[in-house]
Coordinates of C-alpha atoms in Angstrom, one line a residue:
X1 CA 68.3 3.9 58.2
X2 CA 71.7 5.4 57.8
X3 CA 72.5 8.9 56.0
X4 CA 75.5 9.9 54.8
X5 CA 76.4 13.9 54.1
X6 CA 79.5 14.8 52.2
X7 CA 80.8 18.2 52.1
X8 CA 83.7 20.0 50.5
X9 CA 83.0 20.3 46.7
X10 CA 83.8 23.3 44.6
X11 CA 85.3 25.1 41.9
X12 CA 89.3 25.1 42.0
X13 CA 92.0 26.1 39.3
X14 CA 94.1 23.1 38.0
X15 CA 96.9 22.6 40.4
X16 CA 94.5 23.5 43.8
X17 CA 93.3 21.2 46.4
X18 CA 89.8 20.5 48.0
X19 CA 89.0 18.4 50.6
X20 CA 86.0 16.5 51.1
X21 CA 84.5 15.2 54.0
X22 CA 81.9 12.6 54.9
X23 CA 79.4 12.2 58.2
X24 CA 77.7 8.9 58.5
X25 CA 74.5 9.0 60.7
X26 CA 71.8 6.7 61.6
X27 CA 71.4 3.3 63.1
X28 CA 75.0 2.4 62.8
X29 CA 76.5 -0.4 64.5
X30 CA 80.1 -0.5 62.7
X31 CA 81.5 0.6 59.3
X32 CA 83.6 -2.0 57.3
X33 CA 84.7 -0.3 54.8
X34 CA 84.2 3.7 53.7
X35 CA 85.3 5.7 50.6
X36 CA 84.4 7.5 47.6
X37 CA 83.7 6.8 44.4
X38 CA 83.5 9.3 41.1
X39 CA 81.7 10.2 38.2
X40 CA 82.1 12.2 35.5
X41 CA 80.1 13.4 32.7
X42 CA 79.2 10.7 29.9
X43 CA 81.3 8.4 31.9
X44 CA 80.9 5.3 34.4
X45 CA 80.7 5.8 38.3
X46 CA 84.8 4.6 39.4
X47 CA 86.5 3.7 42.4
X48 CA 88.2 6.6 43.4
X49 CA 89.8 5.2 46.9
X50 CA 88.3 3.8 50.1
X51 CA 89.8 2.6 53.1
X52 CA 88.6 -0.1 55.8
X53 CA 88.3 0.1 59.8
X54 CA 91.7 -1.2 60.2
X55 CA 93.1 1.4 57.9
X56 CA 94.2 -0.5 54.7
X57 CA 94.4 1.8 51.8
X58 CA 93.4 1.3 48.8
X59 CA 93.6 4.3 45.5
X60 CA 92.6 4.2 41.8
X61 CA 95.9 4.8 39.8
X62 CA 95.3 8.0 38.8
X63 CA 94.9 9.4 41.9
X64 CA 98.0 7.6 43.6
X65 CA 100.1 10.6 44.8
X66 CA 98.2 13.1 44.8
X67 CA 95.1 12.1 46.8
X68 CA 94.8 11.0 50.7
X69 CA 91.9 9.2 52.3
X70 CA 91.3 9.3 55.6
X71 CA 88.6 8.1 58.5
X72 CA 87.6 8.5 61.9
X73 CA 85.6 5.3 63.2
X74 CA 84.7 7.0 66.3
X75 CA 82.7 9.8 64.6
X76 CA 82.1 7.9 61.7
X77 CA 83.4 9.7 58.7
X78 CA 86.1 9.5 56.1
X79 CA 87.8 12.5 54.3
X80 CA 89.2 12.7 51.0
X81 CA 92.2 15.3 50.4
X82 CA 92.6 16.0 46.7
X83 CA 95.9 17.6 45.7
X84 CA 97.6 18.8 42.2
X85 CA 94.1 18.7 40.8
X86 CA 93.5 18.6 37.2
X87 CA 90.6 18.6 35.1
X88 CA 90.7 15.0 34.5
X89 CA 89.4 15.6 38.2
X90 CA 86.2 17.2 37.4
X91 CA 83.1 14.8 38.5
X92 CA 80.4 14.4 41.0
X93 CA 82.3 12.3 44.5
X94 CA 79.9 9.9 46.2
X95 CA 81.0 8.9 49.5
X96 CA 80.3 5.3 50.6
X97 CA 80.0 3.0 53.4
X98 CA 79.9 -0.6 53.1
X99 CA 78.0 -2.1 56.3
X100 CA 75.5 -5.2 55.9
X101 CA 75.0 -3.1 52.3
X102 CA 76.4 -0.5 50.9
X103 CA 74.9 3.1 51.7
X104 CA 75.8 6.3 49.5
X105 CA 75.7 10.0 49.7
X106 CA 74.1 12.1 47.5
X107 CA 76.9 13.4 46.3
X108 CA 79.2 16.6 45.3
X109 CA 80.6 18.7 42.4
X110 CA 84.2 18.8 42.1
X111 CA 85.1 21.2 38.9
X112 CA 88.9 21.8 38.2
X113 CA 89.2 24.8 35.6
X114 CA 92.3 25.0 33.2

């Protein structure tokens, strides 16, 4: 089994920053692809950004700019650093790792006030 703990949610004014962080553990042998996805209330899980073991990028649009995904393959987790947040922002971040399947976390508030 693999488990995956994400870390780093809170409450921040419009225009802060959080960062979010994500350990993978359990019977890994190696991590394709890792990343985080969003949802908000009343609204469909989306792709937020992820990024694969050789380090190509990849960021929803309206995020472009402002966040910054990360990894280390070696300790097997990814980060997301969220800047100029707004309240568009606000949703609950699932990290993810794609491996023979896809494995999720349970995931973490993110509120950005007005």
């Amino acid at each position: 089994q693999v488990q995956l703990v994400e870390s780093g949610g809170g409450l921040v004014q419009a225009g802060g920053s959080l960062k979010l962080s994500c350990a993978a553990s359990g019977m890994i042998v190696s991590i394709n692809v890792m990343g985080w996805y969003r949802q908000a209330p009343g609204k469909e899980r989306e792709l937020v950004a992820f990024i694969s073991r050789g380090g190509s990028l990849n960021y929803a649009d309206s995020v472009k700019g402002r966040f910054t995904i990360s990894r280390d393959n070696a300790k097997n987790t990814v980060s997301l650093q969220m800047n100029i947040l707004n309240p568009e922002d606000t949703a609950v971040y699932y990290c993810f790792a794609a491996m023979e399947r896809q494995y999720w976390g349970q995931g973490t508030q993110v509120t950005v006030s007005s």
